XYZ file of C-alpha atoms in Angstrom:
596
model
C 24.404 21.513 -69.012
C 21.397 21.385 -71.714
C 17.926 22.173 -71.805
C 16.983 19.460 -69.851
C 19.266 20.120 -67.211
C 21.466 17.585 -68.007
C 25.246 18.370 -67.399
C 29.135 17.051 -67.331
C 28.257 15.361 -64.562
C 25.177 12.994 -65.840
C 22.406 15.309 -64.704
C 23.056 16.007 -61.109
C 23.891 19.815 -61.253
C 21.417 22.244 -60.490
C 21.292 24.895 -63.148
C 21.356 27.560 -60.678
C 24.341 26.804 -58.738
C 26.215 26.794 -61.415
C 26.074 30.902 -61.580
C 28.915 31.883 -59.236
C 29.615 35.477 -58.110
C 32.410 37.123 -59.715
C 33.625 40.341 -57.789
C 35.440 41.527 -60.276
C 32.367 42.654 -62.754
C 29.405 42.655 -59.988
C 27.631 39.845 -61.519
C 26.975 36.178 -61.673
C 28.697 33.929 -64.454
C 28.023 30.644 -65.660
C 30.402 27.572 -64.100
C 29.784 24.516 -66.041
C 32.311 22.419 -64.717
C 32.074 20.580 -61.072
C 33.143 22.353 -58.013
C 36.930 23.182 -58.539
C 37.139 23.401 -62.193
C 37.508 26.138 -64.160
C 34.669 27.850 -65.584
C 33.465 27.541 -68.995
C 32.529 30.394 -70.879
C 29.475 31.063 -73.047
C 29.696 31.171 -76.675
C 28.335 33.962 -77.901
C 24.658 33.258 -79.468
C 25.490 33.060 -82.917
C 27.998 30.105 -82.555
C 25.989 27.137 -81.138
C 27.148 23.883 -80.700
C 25.240 21.587 -83.467
C 25.667 18.258 -82.054
C 24.428 19.439 -78.530
C 20.964 19.062 -77.362
C 18.972 21.750 -78.940
C 21.373 23.246 -80.762
C 22.537 25.128 -77.640
C 26.162 27.264 -77.464
C 28.821 25.342 -76.064
C 29.415 26.173 -72.319
C 25.951 27.440 -72.539
C 23.794 24.186 -72.689
C 25.629 22.572 -75.459
C 27.415 19.369 -73.288
C 30.917 19.155 -74.012
C 33.534 21.694 -73.651
C 36.109 22.132 -76.910
C 38.358 20.188 -75.148
C 41.342 20.821 -78.898
C 45.089 21.357 -78.365
C 45.662 25.315 -78.382
C 47.662 26.135 -81.968
C 51.269 27.384 -81.296
C 51.132 30.717 -82.513
C 48.652 31.164 -79.870
C 50.437 29.724 -77.387
C 52.845 32.081 -77.770
C 50.350 34.969 -77.654
C 49.083 33.783 -74.667
C 52.347 33.268 -72.936
C 52.749 36.911 -74.076
C 50.130 37.668 -71.463
C 47.507 38.213 -73.616
C 43.949 36.878 -72.588
C 41.206 35.558 -74.549
C 38.309 37.988 -75.260
C 35.707 38.302 -73.033
C 38.063 35.507 -70.494
C 39.446 36.324 -67.528
C 43.461 36.953 -67.571
C 44.197 34.413 -65.763
C 42.359 31.505 -67.151
C 42.693 29.649 -70.356
C 39.356 29.164 -72.257
C 39.835 25.290 -73.032
C 41.573 23.835 -70.425
C 41.204 22.512 -66.712
C 43.204 23.727 -63.606
C 45.212 21.286 -64.458
C 46.301 22.774 -68.380
C 46.288 26.035 -66.756
C 48.964 25.359 -64.355
C 51.084 22.887 -67.049
C 50.310 25.688 -69.171
C 52.041 28.661 -66.774
C 55.184 26.548 -66.049
C 55.926 26.507 -69.586
C 55.257 30.275 -69.855
C 56.326 31.072 -66.683
C 60.276 31.987 -67.993
C 58.529 34.413 -70.419
C 55.231 35.794 -68.932
C 56.251 35.335 -65.039
C 54.224 35.327 -62.236
C 50.158 35.960 -63.689
C 49.079 39.153 -61.997
C 46.143 39.364 -59.929
C 43.770 42.587 -59.735
C 42.087 43.538 -56.225
C 38.481 42.521 -56.379
C 35.978 44.996 -56.181
C 34.542 45.574 -52.886
C 31.107 44.185 -52.480
C 27.801 46.576 -53.375
C 25.852 47.005 -50.003
C 21.974 46.818 -50.176
C 21.153 50.135 -50.961
C 22.972 49.734 -53.957
C 21.312 46.889 -55.329
C 18.867 46.485 -57.745
C 15.117 47.333 -56.616
C 12.721 45.211 -58.492
C 8.828 44.940 -58.327
C 6.845 41.540 -58.611
C 7.036 40.591 -62.447
C 9.760 43.315 -62.794
C 12.039 41.196 -60.860
C 12.773 39.022 -64.106
C 14.873 42.176 -65.808
C 16.571 42.078 -61.865
C 17.184 38.565 -62.433
C 18.748 38.865 -66.307
C 20.635 41.431 -65.218
C 22.239 40.380 -61.848
C 22.384 36.751 -62.509
C 22.772 36.379 -66.236
C 24.846 38.171 -68.416
C 25.636 36.459 -71.438
C 23.015 33.184 -70.662
C 21.641 32.898 -73.955
C 20.224 29.560 -73.447
C 18.046 31.311 -70.374
C 17.231 34.036 -72.658
C 15.625 31.606 -74.857
C 13.933 29.230 -71.772
C 12.409 32.407 -70.600
C 11.207 33.893 -73.596
C 9.088 30.675 -74.033
C 7.950 30.652 -70.438
C 6.016 34.130 -71.423
C 2.400 34.809 -72.779
C 1.545 37.779 -74.696
C -1.470 39.593 -75.722
C -1.822 42.389 -79.114
C -3.996 44.816 -77.249
C -3.714 47.264 -80.671
C -1.591 49.561 -78.821
C 1.760 50.343 -79.427
C 4.249 50.896 -76.608
C 7.616 50.917 -76.186
C 9.087 48.200 -73.561
C 11.008 51.790 -72.034
C 9.948 55.106 -71.518
C 12.004 58.458 -70.668
C 8.426 60.023 -68.940
C 6.450 58.412 -65.889
C 5.809 54.411 -66.510
C 2.177 53.116 -65.416
C 2.168 49.141 -65.312
C -1.026 47.750 -65.153
C -0.379 44.114 -62.644
C -3.710 42.064 -63.113
C -4.697 39.307 -60.627
C -7.211 36.945 -62.598
C -9.152 34.320 -61.034
C -9.208 32.217 -63.745
C -10.086 28.623 -62.714
C -8.453 26.564 -65.357
C -4.703 26.211 -65.875
C -2.264 24.575 -63.799
C -2.302 24.866 -60.087
C -6.007 27.175 -60.371
C -8.583 24.433 -60.219
C -10.513 24.173 -57.087
C -10.621 27.735 -55.827
C -14.475 29.087 -56.257
C -16.217 28.822 -59.698
C -14.741 26.219 -62.039
C -16.342 27.669 -64.934
C -15.343 30.950 -65.010
C -13.468 32.983 -67.474
C -11.634 34.780 -65.244
C -11.934 38.506 -64.340
C -10.002 41.484 -63.443
C -10.378 40.144 -59.719
C -7.101 41.957 -58.155
C -5.799 44.999 -60.347
C -3.116 47.376 -59.223
C -1.959 50.626 -61.049
C 1.978 51.262 -60.791
C 2.929 54.320 -61.094
C 6.933 55.194 -61.447
C 7.853 58.474 -61.334
C 9.556 60.243 -64.378
C 12.797 60.830 -62.592
C 12.546 57.283 -60.450
C 12.341 58.829 -57.087
C 9.278 57.598 -55.899
C 6.295 55.311 -56.759
C 2.822 54.628 -56.269
C 0.481 51.150 -56.476
C -3.195 52.072 -56.609
C -5.583 49.225 -55.864
C -8.365 49.451 -57.448
C -11.791 47.625 -55.687
C -13.581 44.937 -58.339
C -16.751 45.754 -56.986
C -16.538 49.165 -58.128
C -19.313 50.744 -60.164
C -17.862 52.274 -63.061
C -18.151 52.556 -66.987
C -16.447 50.286 -69.558
C -15.381 51.755 -72.928
C -15.875 50.060 -76.342
C -12.976 48.005 -76.389
C -11.321 46.791 -79.832
C -9.575 42.933 -79.098
C -7.818 41.173 -81.501
C -9.314 37.999 -82.780
C -7.561 34.406 -83.604
C -7.614 34.565 -87.065
C -6.235 38.011 -87.022
C -9.466 40.047 -87.117
C -10.699 42.925 -84.546
C -13.541 42.839 -83.010
C -15.209 45.720 -81.317
C -17.462 44.892 -77.628
C -19.645 47.511 -76.848
C -19.149 48.869 -73.825
C -21.187 49.262 -70.664
C -22.070 52.158 -68.203
C -22.539 51.028 -64.392
C -20.780 48.241 -64.089
C -18.682 45.925 -61.321
C -14.815 46.711 -62.324
C -14.106 42.763 -62.783
C -16.096 42.755 -65.789
C -13.826 44.629 -67.685
C -11.973 41.519 -67.906
C -13.518 37.892 -69.251
C -17.180 39.184 -69.960
C -18.239 39.746 -73.753
C -14.573 38.315 -74.451
C -12.694 41.012 -73.264
C -9.233 41.401 -73.109
C -6.819 42.365 -70.603
C -7.027 45.751 -73.152
C -10.233 46.082 -72.154
C -9.421 46.629 -68.460
C -6.370 49.000 -69.606
C -8.768 51.213 -71.306
C -11.227 50.996 -68.529
C -8.351 52.170 -66.055
C -7.651 55.159 -67.825
C -10.803 56.488 -68.370
C -11.100 56.268 -64.916
C -8.062 57.753 -63.581
C -7.180 59.725 -66.331
C -4.005 58.429 -66.508
C -1.836 56.980 -69.404
C -0.976 53.030 -68.972
C 2.329 51.758 -70.855
C 1.977 47.749 -70.073
C -0.068 45.303 -68.610
C 1.052 42.466 -66.515
C -1.538 39.592 -65.702
C -0.821 36.226 -63.593
C -3.438 33.932 -62.092
C -3.866 32.048 -58.863
C -0.600 29.775 -59.637
C 1.589 32.892 -59.474
C 0.879 33.872 -55.828
C 2.067 30.184 -54.892
C 5.012 29.470 -57.295
C 6.486 33.193 -56.357
C 6.443 32.736 -52.151
C 7.920 29.257 -52.885
C 10.819 30.560 -54.835
C 11.567 33.302 -52.410
C 11.337 30.342 -49.836
C 7.895 31.998 -48.255
C 6.711 35.846 -47.400
C 6.675 36.748 -43.935
C 2.924 38.426 -43.029
C 0.994 39.334 -39.690
C -2.282 38.500 -38.146
C -3.266 40.871 -35.758
C -5.740 38.336 -34.539
C -6.702 34.644 -35.034
C -7.922 33.518 -38.500
C -10.284 31.500 -39.135
C -11.430 31.438 -42.880
C -13.730 28.182 -44.337
C -14.117 29.640 -47.593
C -10.049 30.592 -48.264
C -9.312 27.362 -45.918
C -6.896 30.073 -44.161
C -6.282 28.986 -40.376
C -3.311 32.081 -38.467
C -2.579 32.135 -34.931
C -2.264 36.313 -34.149
C 1.096 36.717 -34.632
C 3.643 36.959 -37.596
C 4.192 33.785 -39.814
C 5.792 32.969 -42.851
C 3.209 31.823 -45.706
C 4.028 30.023 -49.276
C 2.415 27.706 -51.489
C -1.373 27.001 -51.157
C -1.202 29.329 -47.537
C 0.128 32.039 -49.282
C -2.828 31.804 -51.724
C -5.347 31.693 -48.753
C -3.057 34.703 -47.454
C -4.496 36.944 -50.262
C -7.314 35.211 -50.603
C -9.318 35.134 -47.264
C -11.466 38.526 -46.405
C -14.446 36.803 -44.600
C -12.627 37.003 -40.929
C -10.407 39.833 -41.660
C -11.668 43.454 -40.970
C -15.308 44.037 -42.199
C -15.317 40.786 -44.154
C -15.296 43.094 -47.913
C -13.174 43.111 -50.524
C -11.388 46.311 -49.205
C -10.442 44.341 -46.050
C -8.753 42.008 -48.764
C -6.490 44.720 -50.520
C -4.946 45.687 -47.297
C -3.995 41.963 -46.839
C -2.529 41.853 -50.506
C -0.705 45.231 -49.854
C 1.057 43.379 -46.885
C 1.970 40.450 -48.632
C 3.180 41.933 -51.916
C 5.264 44.656 -49.970
C 6.416 41.875 -48.025
C 7.377 40.209 -50.426
C 9.316 43.244 -52.529
C 11.460 43.069 -48.563
C 12.435 39.414 -49.556
C 13.402 39.990 -53.227
C 15.531 42.485 -52.048
C 17.342 40.997 -49.133
C 20.448 39.761 -49.516
C 19.444 36.412 -48.916
C 17.828 36.601 -51.940
C 20.221 38.948 -54.266
C 23.202 36.893 -53.231
C 21.259 33.422 -53.979
C 22.103 32.194 -57.535
C 19.160 29.509 -56.668
C 16.639 31.354 -55.669
C 16.982 34.087 -58.832
C 17.072 31.175 -61.049
C 13.827 29.829 -59.477
C 12.203 33.634 -59.373
C 12.751 34.160 -63.100
C 11.274 30.866 -63.847
C 8.358 31.209 -61.606
C 7.587 35.063 -62.752
C 7.845 34.187 -66.563
C 5.633 31.085 -66.351
C 2.652 33.056 -64.738
C 3.086 35.864 -66.798
C 1.058 37.487 -69.538
C 2.421 40.744 -70.764
C 1.670 43.303 -73.603
C 3.322 42.626 -76.750
C 5.413 45.945 -75.884
C 7.470 43.708 -72.827
C 6.798 40.197 -74.677
C 10.269 39.127 -74.131
C 12.924 38.752 -71.247
C 15.020 41.320 -73.247
C 12.341 43.480 -73.121
C 11.391 42.627 -69.126
C 15.353 43.021 -68.611
C 15.046 46.468 -70.071
C 11.832 47.402 -67.768
C 13.774 46.437 -65.058
C 16.846 48.300 -65.824
C 14.980 51.232 -65.920
C 12.739 50.634 -63.426
C 15.039 49.453 -60.531
C 15.989 53.055 -59.058
C 12.854 53.351 -56.929
C 14.034 52.989 -53.176
C 11.624 50.601 -51.256
C 10.979 53.289 -48.624
C 8.916 55.243 -51.754
C 7.053 52.386 -52.857
C 3.507 53.527 -51.524
C 0.932 51.278 -51.492
C -2.729 52.991 -51.814
C -6.652 52.118 -52.387
C -8.889 54.075 -54.633
C -10.861 56.258 -52.018
C -14.802 54.869 -52.384
C -17.870 54.405 -51.134
C -20.773 52.021 -50.079
C -23.334 52.079 -52.926
C -26.634 53.246 -51.619
C -28.263 51.436 -54.407
C -26.708 47.847 -53.596
C -24.787 47.115 -50.710
C -22.638 44.547 -52.509
C -20.746 47.321 -54.627
C -19.111 50.155 -53.922
C -18.947 53.729 -55.727
C -16.212 56.381 -56.641
C -15.346 58.775 -53.533
C -14.826 61.571 -56.346
C -13.943 64.023 -53.552
C -11.014 62.484 -52.282
C -10.077 60.424 -55.770
C -9.980 63.534 -57.851
C -7.068 64.932 -55.626
C -5.510 61.660 -55.255
C -5.450 60.692 -59.180
C -4.249 64.334 -59.446
C -1.220 63.501 -57.057
C -0.372 60.408 -59.131
C -0.510 62.407 -62.498
C 2.031 65.248 -61.069
C 4.703 62.681 -59.742
C 3.908 63.160 -56.546
C 4.815 60.945 -53.899
C 2.321 59.616 -51.387
C 5.044 58.601 -48.964
C 4.631 60.616 -45.507
C 7.103 62.852 -44.891
C 8.361 62.926 -41.292
C 6.601 65.889 -39.193
C 8.188 68.908 -38.810
C 7.604 70.822 -34.760
C 4.783 72.814 -36.232
C 2.786 70.277 -37.798
C 2.624 68.215 -34.525
C 0.879 71.310 -32.730
C 3.962 73.591 -32.544
C 2.824 77.314 -33.322
C 3.155 78.269 -36.742
C 2.839 82.310 -36.929
C 1.922 81.980 -40.485
C -1.309 80.024 -40.007
C -4.449 82.037 -40.677
C -7.462 81.151 -38.746
C -10.088 79.654 -41.302
C -13.732 81.742 -41.434
C -16.831 79.766 -40.839
C -18.904 78.657 -44.020
C -21.819 81.020 -43.369
C -19.484 84.038 -43.345
C -17.356 83.301 -46.404
C -18.572 85.664 -49.142
C -17.573 85.634 -52.736
C -18.421 87.044 -56.126
C -17.460 83.751 -59.014
C -17.068 84.460 -62.508
C -16.556 82.295 -65.784
C -12.558 83.958 -66.777
C -11.837 80.965 -68.901
C -13.451 77.722 -67.487
C -16.232 75.265 -69.020
C -19.100 76.975 -69.731
C -21.267 77.416 -67.160
C -18.598 77.123 -64.487
C -19.971 79.937 -62.519
C -23.112 79.015 -62.222
C -22.124 75.496 -61.014
C -19.348 76.483 -58.783
C -22.040 78.591 -57.037
C -23.692 75.813 -56.499
C -21.928 73.565 -54.720
C -21.092 76.241 -52.715
C -24.075 76.899 -51.321
C -25.603 73.095 -51.120
C -22.309 71.193 -50.480
C -20.214 73.686 -48.233
C -22.923 76.133 -46.899
C -21.408 79.150 -48.253
C -25.284 81.366 -48.701
C -23.433 84.151 -49.532
C -22.199 83.449 -52.725
C -23.005 84.962 -55.974
C -22.845 83.815 -59.842
C -22.158 87.277 -61.966
C -21.304 85.547 -65.346
C -18.286 85.510 -67.754
C -15.765 88.050 -67.255
C -12.906 88.940 -70.066
C -9.933 89.523 -70.697
C -9.554 85.294 -70.287
C -7.594 84.537 -67.605
C -4.646 81.332 -68.178
C -4.786 80.120 -63.938
C -7.939 80.555 -61.107
C -7.742 83.307 -59.061
C -9.048 84.947 -55.902
C -8.701 88.710 -54.701
C -9.256 89.521 -51.552
C -8.772 91.986 -48.748
C -6.632 91.900 -45.774
C -9.163 91.724 -43.558
C -11.032 88.572 -45.330
C -8.042 86.802 -44.894
C -10.170 83.897 -43.086
C -12.498 83.536 -45.638
C -9.885 83.506 -48.252
C -8.150 80.792 -46.188
C -11.406 78.834 -46.232
C -12.527 78.889 -49.908
C -8.434 78.467 -50.668
C -9.198 74.935 -49.124
C -12.334 73.952 -50.483
C -11.259 74.934 -53.900
C -7.688 73.330 -53.552
C -6.143 76.932 -54.965
C -2.362 76.789 -54.814
C -1.039 79.885 -52.850
C 0.169 81.258 -56.357
C -3.966 81.781 -56.904
C -3.797 84.093 -53.663
C -4.014 87.993 -54.410
C -4.264 90.100 -51.635
C -5.084 93.824 -51.819
C -3.147 96.511 -49.531
C -6.584 98.019 -47.873
C -9.225 96.600 -46.044
C -12.522 95.832 -47.460
C -16.045 97.057 -46.339
C -18.397 94.429 -43.947
C -20.546 93.712 -46.894
C -18.262 93.660 -49.622
C -17.191 89.594 -51.382
C -14.232 88.453 -52.454
C -13.849 87.869 -56.490
C -13.155 84.082 -57.680
C -12.430 84.147 -61.226
C -12.102 80.931 -62.920
C -8.992 80.269 -65.110
C -8.732 78.145 -68.235
C -7.002 75.658 -65.328
C -10.372 75.194 -63.601
C -11.708 71.751 -63.980
C -14.766 71.094 -61.755
C -15.581 72.989 -58.417
C -13.646 70.468 -55.791
C -10.955 69.883 -57.747
C -7.889 71.112 -57.040
C -6.454 73.385 -59.325
C -2.959 72.384 -58.626
C -1.688 68.653 -57.455
C -1.618 68.629 -54.065
C 1.642 67.586 -52.308
C 0.462 65.107 -49.308
C -2.020 62.316 -49.580
C -5.870 63.411 -48.988
C -7.247 62.790 -45.460
C -8.845 59.116 -45.490
C -6.857 57.716 -48.365
C -5.752 53.958 -46.720
C -1.908 54.007 -47.805
C 1.069 52.431 -47.031
C 4.789 51.963 -47.595
C 6.563 49.158 -49.021
C 9.325 49.034 -46.030
C 6.917 49.070 -43.489
C 7.338 45.915 -41.538
C 4.538 47.258 -38.620
C 1.457 46.179 -40.908
C -0.988 43.796 -39.163
C -3.988 42.156 -40.894
C -7.358 43.339 -38.504
């Protein structure tokens, strides 16, 4: 097969159908001959066929198979039982089935019957690689395209790259944060006819994909496009190679971090880092057409509607129940919002999370993993739709990234939305809910999974002898001192306790020496209920609680000493181990999510 799909049969063979699963190796191999004939082995990339179309290697796009006779010395070597390098033991690399039978009859007296190894057992679904939307390209190259030099080159030509001025390797030994941007650009194939055709493209859908250091869990944080935030200064590469610094803005919509004033994906990258405190490693950007192409490649994605949907804006019409959507209908599903939920962008985010979860399940299914045609189509669709940073700007680098991230189990991928509040100054925008967002970001930074664990009996209402009843705010009596926190921390904390929590019996005692590395709360046994309330407010870990041996007098206060680990009142000292209440989240393996 050549680069235009012409094979030895005149071009009637689907290139994806020429990949055949080899149970001995657990991978797909390229079979260029028609069904029933020998598998032509790809030549190394360093030996191109000068006469083949495009100079592709023989057996991997170069056209005819080499049919020159094997020298007598080499025939003798094969008769002795040696196989050609990189070729199966029972196959000759040069002839068809008839040639092998003839060679076998001539050498039978010397070599005896050909040995056959017992095929390795087929891998179970749990052991197969998990891949994430754009990262599926890496999986495809691992599972189905080993040695396919021509496919590497073809996929490389599909990928668009942007230099965001940040040096980043394709694979990291630590946590990995990938910024996935869905732009509303109205230019390019398949993108016309949606909304403002003159749009330069905004970060319409933004998901920060965090994969933990040990690859045991992943969190996909959706960032609302209408979130009011600050955009930092942004150095951007210009066509002539120079760098232009685009000034930042304060108090603007998040989606203006891309496209406006010439901002590139690096600006969205820096905005997300400033917002979440997480270091971004890579970005992957796709447009409207990506949803259509990828949904077609997997032969449709199952979605669920809790009620009838008829949205004249997105042109989506669905009856209540489950449906398989692809192409234009899939795009309409992820863009609709006017007839679901509250009709806001937050409702649309929930649809997008449902769609992506379902797509991950479809990609991980045996029906997809065992189909070379689908894998080939997915790799083509994904790479053609993608714009990435230079750190992963090749098929090989994407493959490396896919190999690194494939360990995450689908049940440990959690979709969550950055918590927000209605903006009192503008009903069409939202602001960050800092009380919920701070512990959420801290959980992600600490590699804690957002996946909800099964509750124990005591969690479900059973008795817990260790539980301490919390005191009401008006009874919490505490003296606050600054023993290592930022300047003015004691007064800021007291103001917060009195005004936000109603703890009027709190006092600022000033600074204390020596400085403490960690925050500490000292209390007496008869103050345990007050300590429980304060620890909950401040997000104090158990290690910060120091209980005395004797009870305190009725008016004696507890002592809260703010250490160097203190950041701000209400910001947990230690990352929480459970998702904060009120933060919307769902795991990728949850099939029971429906659009409301």
